[in-house]
PDB file of C-alpha atoms in Angstrom:
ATOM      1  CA  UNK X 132      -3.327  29.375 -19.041  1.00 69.00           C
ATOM      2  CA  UNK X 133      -1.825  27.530 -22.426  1.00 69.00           C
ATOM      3  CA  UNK X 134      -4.440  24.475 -22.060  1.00 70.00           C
ATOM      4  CA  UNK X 135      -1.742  22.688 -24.494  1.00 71.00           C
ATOM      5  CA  UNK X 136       0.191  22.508 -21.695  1.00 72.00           C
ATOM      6  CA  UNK X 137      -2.136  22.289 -18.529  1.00 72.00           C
ATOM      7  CA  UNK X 138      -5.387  20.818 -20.752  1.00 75.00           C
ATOM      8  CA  UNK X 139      -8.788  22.646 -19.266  1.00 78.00           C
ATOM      9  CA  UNK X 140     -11.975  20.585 -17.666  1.00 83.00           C
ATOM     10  CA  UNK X 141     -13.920  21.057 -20.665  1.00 83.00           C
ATOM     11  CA  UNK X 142     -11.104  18.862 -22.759  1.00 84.00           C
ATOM     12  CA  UNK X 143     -11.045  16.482 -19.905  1.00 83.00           C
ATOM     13  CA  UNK X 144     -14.331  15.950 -19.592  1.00 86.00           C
ATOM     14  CA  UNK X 145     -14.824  15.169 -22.972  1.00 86.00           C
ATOM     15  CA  UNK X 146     -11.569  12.685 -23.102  1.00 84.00           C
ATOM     16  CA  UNK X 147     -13.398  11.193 -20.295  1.00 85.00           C
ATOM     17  CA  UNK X 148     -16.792  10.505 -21.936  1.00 86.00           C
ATOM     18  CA  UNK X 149     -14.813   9.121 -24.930  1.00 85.00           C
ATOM     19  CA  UNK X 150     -12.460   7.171 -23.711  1.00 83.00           C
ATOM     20  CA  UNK X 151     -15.332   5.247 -20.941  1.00 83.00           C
ATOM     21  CA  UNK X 152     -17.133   4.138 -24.134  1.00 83.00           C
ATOM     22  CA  UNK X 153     -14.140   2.053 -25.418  1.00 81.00           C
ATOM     23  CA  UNK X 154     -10.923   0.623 -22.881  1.00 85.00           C
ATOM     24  CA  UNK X 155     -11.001   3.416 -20.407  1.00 86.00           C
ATOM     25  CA  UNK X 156     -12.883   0.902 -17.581  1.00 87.00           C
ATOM     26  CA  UNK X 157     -10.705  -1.930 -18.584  1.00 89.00           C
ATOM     27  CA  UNK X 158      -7.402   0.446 -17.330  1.00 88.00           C
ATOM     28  CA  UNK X 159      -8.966   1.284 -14.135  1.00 90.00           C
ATOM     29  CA  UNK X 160      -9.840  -2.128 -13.637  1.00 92.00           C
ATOM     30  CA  UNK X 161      -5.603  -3.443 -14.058  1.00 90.00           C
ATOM     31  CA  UNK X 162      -4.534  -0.571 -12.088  1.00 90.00           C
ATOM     32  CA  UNK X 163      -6.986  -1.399  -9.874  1.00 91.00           C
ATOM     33  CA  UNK X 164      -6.353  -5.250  -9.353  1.00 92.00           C
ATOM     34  CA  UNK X 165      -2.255  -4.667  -9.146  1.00 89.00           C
ATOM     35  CA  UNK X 166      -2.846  -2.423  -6.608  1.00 90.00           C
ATOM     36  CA  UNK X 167      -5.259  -4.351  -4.407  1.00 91.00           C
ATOM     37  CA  UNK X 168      -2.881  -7.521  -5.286  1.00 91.00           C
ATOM     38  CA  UNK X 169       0.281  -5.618  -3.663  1.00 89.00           C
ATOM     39  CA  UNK X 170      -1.493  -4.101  -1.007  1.00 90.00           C
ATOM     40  CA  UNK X 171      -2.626  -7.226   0.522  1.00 90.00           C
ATOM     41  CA  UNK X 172       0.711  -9.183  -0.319  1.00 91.00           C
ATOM     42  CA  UNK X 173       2.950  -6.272   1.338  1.00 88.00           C
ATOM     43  CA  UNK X 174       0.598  -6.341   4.376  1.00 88.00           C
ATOM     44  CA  UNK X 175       0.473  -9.926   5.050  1.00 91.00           C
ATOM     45  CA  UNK X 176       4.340 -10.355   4.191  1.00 90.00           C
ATOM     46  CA  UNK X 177       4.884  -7.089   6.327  1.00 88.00           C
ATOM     47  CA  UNK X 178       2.930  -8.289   9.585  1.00 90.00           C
ATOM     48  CA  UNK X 179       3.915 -11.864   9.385  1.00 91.00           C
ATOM     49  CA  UNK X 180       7.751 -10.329   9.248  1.00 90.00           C
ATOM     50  CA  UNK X 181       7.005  -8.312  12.059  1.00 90.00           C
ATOM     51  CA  UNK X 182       5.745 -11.127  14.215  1.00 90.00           C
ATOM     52  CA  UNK X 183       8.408 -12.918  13.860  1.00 91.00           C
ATOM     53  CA  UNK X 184      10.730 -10.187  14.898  1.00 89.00           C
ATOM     54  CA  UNK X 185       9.383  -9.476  17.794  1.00 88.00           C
ATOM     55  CA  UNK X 186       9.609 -13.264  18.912  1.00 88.00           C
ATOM     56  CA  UNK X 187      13.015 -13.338  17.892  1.00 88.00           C
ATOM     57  CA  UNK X 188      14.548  -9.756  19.479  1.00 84.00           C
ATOM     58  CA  UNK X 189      17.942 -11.266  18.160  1.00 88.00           C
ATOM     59  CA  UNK X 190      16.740 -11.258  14.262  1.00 85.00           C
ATOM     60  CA  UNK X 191      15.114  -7.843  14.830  1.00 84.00           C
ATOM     61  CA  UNK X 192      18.016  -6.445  16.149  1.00 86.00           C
ATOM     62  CA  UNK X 193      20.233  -7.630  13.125  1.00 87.00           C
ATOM     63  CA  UNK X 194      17.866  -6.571  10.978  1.00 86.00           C
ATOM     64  CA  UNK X 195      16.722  -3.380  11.858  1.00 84.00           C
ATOM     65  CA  UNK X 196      19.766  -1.029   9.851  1.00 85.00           C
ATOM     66  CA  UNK X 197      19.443  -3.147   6.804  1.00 87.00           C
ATOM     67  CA  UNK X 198      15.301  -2.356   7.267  1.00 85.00           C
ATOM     68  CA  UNK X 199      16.627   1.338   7.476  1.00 83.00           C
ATOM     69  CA  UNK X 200      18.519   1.165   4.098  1.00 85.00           C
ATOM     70  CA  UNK X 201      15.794  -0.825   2.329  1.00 82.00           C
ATOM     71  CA  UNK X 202      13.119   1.752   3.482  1.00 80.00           C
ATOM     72  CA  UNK X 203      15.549   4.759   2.634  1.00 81.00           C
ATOM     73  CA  UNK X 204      16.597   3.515  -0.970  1.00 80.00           C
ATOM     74  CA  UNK X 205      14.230   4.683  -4.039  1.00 79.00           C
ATOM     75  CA  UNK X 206      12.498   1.079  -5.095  1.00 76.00           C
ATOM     76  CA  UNK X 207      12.024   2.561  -8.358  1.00 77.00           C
ATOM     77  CA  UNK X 208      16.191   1.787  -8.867  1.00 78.00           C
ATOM     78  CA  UNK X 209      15.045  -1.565  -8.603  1.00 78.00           C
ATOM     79  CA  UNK X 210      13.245  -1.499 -11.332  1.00 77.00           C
ATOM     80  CA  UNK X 211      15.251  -3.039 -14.140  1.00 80.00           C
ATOM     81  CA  UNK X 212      16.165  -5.977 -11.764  1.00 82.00           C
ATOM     82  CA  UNK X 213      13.159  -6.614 -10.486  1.00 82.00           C
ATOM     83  CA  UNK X 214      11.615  -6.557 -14.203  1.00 81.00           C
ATOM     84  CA  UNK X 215      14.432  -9.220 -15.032  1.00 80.00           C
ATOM     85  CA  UNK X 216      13.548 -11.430 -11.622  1.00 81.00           C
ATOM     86  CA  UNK X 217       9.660 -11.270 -12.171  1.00 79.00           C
ATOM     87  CA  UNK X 218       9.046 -10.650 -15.823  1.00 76.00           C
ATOM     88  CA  UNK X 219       7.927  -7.771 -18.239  1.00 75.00           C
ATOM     89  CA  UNK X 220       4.536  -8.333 -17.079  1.00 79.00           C
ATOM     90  CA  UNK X 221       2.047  -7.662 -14.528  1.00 83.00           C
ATOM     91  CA  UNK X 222       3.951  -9.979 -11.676  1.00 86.00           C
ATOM     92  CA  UNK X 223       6.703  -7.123 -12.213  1.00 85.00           C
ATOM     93  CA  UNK X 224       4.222  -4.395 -11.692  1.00 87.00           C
ATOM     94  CA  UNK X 225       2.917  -6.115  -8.499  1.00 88.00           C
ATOM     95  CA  UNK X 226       6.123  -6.941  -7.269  1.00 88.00           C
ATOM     96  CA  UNK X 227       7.416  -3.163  -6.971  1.00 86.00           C
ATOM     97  CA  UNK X 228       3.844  -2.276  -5.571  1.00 87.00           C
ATOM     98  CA  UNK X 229       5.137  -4.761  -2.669  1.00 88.00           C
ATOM     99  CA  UNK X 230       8.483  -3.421  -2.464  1.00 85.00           C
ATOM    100  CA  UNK X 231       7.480  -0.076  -1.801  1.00 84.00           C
ATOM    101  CA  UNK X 232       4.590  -0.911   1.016  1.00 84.00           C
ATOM    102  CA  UNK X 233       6.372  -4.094   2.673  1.00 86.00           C
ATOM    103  CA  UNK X 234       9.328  -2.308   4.716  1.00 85.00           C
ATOM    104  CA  UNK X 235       6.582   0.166   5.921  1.00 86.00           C
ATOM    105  CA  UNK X 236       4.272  -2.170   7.139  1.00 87.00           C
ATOM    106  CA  UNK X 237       7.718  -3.966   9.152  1.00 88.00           C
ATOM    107  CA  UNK X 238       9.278  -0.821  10.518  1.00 87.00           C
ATOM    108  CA  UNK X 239       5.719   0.657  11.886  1.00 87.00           C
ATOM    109  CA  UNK X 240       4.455  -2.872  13.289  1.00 88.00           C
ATOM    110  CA  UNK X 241       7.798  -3.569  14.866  1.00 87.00           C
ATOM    111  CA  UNK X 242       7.805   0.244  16.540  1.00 85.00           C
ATOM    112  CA  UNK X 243       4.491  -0.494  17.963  1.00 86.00           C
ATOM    113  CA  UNK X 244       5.410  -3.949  19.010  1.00 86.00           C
ATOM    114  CA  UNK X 245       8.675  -2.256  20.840  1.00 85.00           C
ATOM    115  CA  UNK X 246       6.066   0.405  22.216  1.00 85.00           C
ATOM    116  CA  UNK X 247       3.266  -1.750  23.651  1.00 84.00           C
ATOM    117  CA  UNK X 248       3.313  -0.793  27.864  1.00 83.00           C
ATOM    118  CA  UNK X 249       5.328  -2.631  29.713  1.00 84.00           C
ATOM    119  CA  UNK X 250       2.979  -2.354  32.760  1.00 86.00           C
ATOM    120  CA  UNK X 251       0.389  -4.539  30.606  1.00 86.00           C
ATOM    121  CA  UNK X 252       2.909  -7.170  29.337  1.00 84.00           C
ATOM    122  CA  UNK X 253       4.023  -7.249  33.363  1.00 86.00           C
ATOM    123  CA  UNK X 254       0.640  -7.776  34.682  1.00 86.00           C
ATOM    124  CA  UNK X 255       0.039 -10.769  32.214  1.00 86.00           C
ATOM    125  CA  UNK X 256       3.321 -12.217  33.126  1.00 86.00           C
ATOM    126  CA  UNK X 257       2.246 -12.291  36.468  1.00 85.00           C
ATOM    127  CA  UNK X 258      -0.488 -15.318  35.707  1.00 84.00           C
ATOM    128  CA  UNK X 259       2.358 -17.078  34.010  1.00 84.00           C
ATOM    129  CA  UNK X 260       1.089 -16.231  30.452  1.00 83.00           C
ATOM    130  CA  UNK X 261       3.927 -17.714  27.581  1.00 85.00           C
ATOM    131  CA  UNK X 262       5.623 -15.303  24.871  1.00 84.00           C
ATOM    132  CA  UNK X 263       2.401 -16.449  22.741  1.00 87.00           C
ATOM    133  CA  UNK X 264      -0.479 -15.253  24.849  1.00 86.00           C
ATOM    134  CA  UNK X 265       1.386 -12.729  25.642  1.00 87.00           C
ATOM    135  CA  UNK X 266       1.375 -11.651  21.799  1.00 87.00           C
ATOM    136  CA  UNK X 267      -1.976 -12.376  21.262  1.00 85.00           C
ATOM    137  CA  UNK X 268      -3.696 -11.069  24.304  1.00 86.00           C
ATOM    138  CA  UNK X 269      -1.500  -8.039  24.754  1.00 86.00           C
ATOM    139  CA  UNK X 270       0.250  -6.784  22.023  1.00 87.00           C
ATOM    140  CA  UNK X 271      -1.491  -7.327  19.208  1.00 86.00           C
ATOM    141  CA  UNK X 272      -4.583  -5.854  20.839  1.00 84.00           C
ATOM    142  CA  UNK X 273      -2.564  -3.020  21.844  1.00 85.00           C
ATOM    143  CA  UNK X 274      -1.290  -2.253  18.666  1.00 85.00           C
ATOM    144  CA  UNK X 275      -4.406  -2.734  16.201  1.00 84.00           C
ATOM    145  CA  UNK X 276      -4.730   1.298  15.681  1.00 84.00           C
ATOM    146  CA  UNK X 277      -0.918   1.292  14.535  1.00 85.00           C
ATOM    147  CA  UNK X 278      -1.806  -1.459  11.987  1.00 85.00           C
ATOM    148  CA  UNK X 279      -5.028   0.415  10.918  1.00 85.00           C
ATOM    149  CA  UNK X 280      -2.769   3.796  10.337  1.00 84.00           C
ATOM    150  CA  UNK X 281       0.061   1.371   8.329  1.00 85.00           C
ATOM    151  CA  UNK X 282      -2.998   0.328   6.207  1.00 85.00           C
ATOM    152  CA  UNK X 283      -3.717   3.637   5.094  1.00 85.00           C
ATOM    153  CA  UNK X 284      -0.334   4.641   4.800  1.00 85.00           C
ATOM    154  CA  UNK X 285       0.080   1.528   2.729  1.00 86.00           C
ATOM    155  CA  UNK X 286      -2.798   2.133   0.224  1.00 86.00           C
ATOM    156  CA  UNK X 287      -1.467   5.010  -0.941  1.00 86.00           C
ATOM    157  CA  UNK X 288       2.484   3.534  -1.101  1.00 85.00           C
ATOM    158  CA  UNK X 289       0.658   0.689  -3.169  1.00 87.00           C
ATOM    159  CA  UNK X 290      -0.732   2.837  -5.053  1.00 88.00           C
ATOM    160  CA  UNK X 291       2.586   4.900  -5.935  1.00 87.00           C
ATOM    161  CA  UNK X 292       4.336   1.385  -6.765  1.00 86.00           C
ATOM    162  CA  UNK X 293       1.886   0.402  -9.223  1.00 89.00           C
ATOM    163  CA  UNK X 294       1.845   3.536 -11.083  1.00 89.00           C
ATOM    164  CA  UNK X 295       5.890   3.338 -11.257  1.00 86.00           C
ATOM    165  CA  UNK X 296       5.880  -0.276 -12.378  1.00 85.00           C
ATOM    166  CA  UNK X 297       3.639   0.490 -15.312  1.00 85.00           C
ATOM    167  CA  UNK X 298       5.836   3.231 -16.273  1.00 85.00           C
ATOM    168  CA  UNK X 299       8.623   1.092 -16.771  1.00 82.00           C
ATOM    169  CA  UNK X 300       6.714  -1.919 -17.761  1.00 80.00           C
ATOM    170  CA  UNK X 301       2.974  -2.200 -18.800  1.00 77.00           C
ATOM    171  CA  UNK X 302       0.463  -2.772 -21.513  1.00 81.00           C
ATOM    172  CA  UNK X 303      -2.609  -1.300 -19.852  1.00 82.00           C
ATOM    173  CA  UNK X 304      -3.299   0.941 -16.782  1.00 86.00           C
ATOM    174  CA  UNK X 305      -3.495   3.975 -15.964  1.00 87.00           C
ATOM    175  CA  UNK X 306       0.556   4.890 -15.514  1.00 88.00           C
ATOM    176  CA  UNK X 307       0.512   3.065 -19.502  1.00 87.00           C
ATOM    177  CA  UNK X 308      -2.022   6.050 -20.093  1.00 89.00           C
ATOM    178  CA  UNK X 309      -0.508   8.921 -18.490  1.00 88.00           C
ATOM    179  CA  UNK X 310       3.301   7.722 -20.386  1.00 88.00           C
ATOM    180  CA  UNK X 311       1.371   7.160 -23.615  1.00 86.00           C
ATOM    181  CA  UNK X 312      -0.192  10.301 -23.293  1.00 84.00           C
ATOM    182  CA  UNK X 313       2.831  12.216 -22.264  1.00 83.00           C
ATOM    183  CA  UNK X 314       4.476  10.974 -25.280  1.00 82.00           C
ATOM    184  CA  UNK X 315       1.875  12.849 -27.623  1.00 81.00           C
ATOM    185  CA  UNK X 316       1.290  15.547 -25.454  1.00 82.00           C
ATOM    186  CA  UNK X 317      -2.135  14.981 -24.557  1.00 83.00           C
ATOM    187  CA  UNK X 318      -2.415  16.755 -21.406  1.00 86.00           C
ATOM    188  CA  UNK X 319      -6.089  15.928 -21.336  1.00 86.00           C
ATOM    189  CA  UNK X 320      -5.773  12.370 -20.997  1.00 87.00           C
ATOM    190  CA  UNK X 321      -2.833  12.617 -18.582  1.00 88.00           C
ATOM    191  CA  UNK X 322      -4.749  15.213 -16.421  1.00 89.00           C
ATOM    192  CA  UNK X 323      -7.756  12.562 -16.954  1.00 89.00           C
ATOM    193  CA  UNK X 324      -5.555   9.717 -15.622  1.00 90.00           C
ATOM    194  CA  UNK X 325      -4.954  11.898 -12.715  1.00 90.00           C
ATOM    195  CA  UNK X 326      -7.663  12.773 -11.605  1.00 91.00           C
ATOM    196  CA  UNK X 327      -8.711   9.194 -11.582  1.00 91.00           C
ATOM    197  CA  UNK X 328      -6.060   8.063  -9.876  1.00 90.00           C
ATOM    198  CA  UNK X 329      -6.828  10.681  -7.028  1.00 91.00           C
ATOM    199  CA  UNK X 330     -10.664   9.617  -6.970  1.00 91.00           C
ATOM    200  CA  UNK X 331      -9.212   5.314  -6.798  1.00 91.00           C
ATOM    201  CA  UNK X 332      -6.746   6.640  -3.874  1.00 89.00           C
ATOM    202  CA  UNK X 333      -9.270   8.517  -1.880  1.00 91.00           C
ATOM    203  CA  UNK X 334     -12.039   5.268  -2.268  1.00 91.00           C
ATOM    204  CA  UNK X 335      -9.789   2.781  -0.963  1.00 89.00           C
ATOM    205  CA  UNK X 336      -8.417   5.108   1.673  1.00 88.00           C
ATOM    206  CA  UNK X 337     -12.460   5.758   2.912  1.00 88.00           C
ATOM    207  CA  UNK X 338     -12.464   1.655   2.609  1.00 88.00           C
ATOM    208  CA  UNK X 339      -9.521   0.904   4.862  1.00 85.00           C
ATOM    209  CA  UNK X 340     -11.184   3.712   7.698  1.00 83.00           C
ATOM    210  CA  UNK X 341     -14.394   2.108   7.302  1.00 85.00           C
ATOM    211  CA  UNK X 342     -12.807  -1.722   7.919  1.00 82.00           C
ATOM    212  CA  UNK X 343     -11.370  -0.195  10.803  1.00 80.00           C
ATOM    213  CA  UNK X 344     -14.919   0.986  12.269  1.00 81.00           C
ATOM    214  CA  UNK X 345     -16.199  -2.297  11.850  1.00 81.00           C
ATOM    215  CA  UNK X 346     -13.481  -4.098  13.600  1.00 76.00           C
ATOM    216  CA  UNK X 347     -13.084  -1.398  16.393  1.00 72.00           C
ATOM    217  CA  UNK X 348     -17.268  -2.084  17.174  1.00 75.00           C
ATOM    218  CA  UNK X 349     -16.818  -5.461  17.106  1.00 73.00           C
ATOM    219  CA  UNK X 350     -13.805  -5.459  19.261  1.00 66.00           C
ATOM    220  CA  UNK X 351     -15.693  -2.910  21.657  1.00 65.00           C
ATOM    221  CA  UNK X 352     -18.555  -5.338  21.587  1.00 63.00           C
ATOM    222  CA  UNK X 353     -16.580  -8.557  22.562  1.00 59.00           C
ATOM    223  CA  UNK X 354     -14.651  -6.565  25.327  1.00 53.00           C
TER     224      UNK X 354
END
């Protein structure tokens, strides 16, 4: 194995230990924050869109192909215009983390909206319950596990958006590492970068499962 090309762990290690005594912690940390930032944007845009959706079945159903196309198209060929719309700048960065997680989060709540039984929604019709208690009591309850799996689906997509905003656009981060050190071929830092990024994905994935615990006991507990 040429490590000019694939690096080795020795060279890694040591890039490691050198670069976490000068910026290395201060690149985690704005990869870090972008991605949390977009993450909890595209989630709250994505389930407040999806609520309102499935109170207005008209709206859903004239916007469910153009959900289709969004979700289909690479975000990353919005790149240039959503640089232009946001700025060369961290906003930018955030904004494509959001654009790749937000028609997700829509498409999967809306599917488990559609999917909730209908023998539930029947039986709480029958004591006269309104389109809003039905929502609340019924199918948001019903569908908390498909908003759990969307949040884990989304930390990753998050995740992926943040990395491809600070290739096109970025100062500092890990994606400004790994294109910096691509430039000079210096596999050890990108390998480095890498590896990090794999060790930030699988922490906030173990977060998200854990958050989900705690709100499945408490649920269990109130019920």
């Amino acid at each position: 194995v040429d490590p000019f090309i694939f690096s080795s762990p020795s060279r890694i290690v040591d890039i490691a230990f050198t670069m976490a005594q000068n910026d290395l912690g201060y690149h985690i940390l704005i990869t870090v924050l972008e991605t949390v930032a977009g993450f909890a944007i595209g989630v709250i845009m994505g389930l407040f869109i999806a609520v309102w959706l499935w109170f207005c079945p008209f709206a859903e159903s004239v916007a469910a192909p153009f959900l289709v196309v969004l979700h289909a198209l690479p975000k990353i060929a919005l790149g240039p215009v959503i640089i232009v719309w946001a700025g060369a700048g961290m906003s930018a960065i955030i904004v494509m983390a959001v654009a790749i997680s937000l028609i997700v989060t829509v498409l999967e709540l809306s599917g488990g909206f559609a999917s909730t039984d209908t023998a539930l929604i029947t039986t709480i019709k029958s004591f006269g319950a309104d389109k809003r208690q039905i929502f609340l009591k019924v199918v948001m309850p019903y569908n908390l596990p498909v908003l759990f799996q969307s949040l884990k689906v989304n930390i990753g997509l998050s995740l992926v958006g943040v990395i491809a905003g600070e290739f096109l656009v970025s100062k500092a981060g890990l994606g400004y590492l790994i294109v910096y050190a691509g430039q000079v071929f210096r596999m050890d830092m990108v390998m480095m970068s890498v590896i990090i990024l794999g060790i930030i994905a699988f922490v906030m994935y173990r977060l998200v499962g854990i958050t989900r615990q705690i709100a499945e006991k408490k649920i269990n507990h109130n019920t």
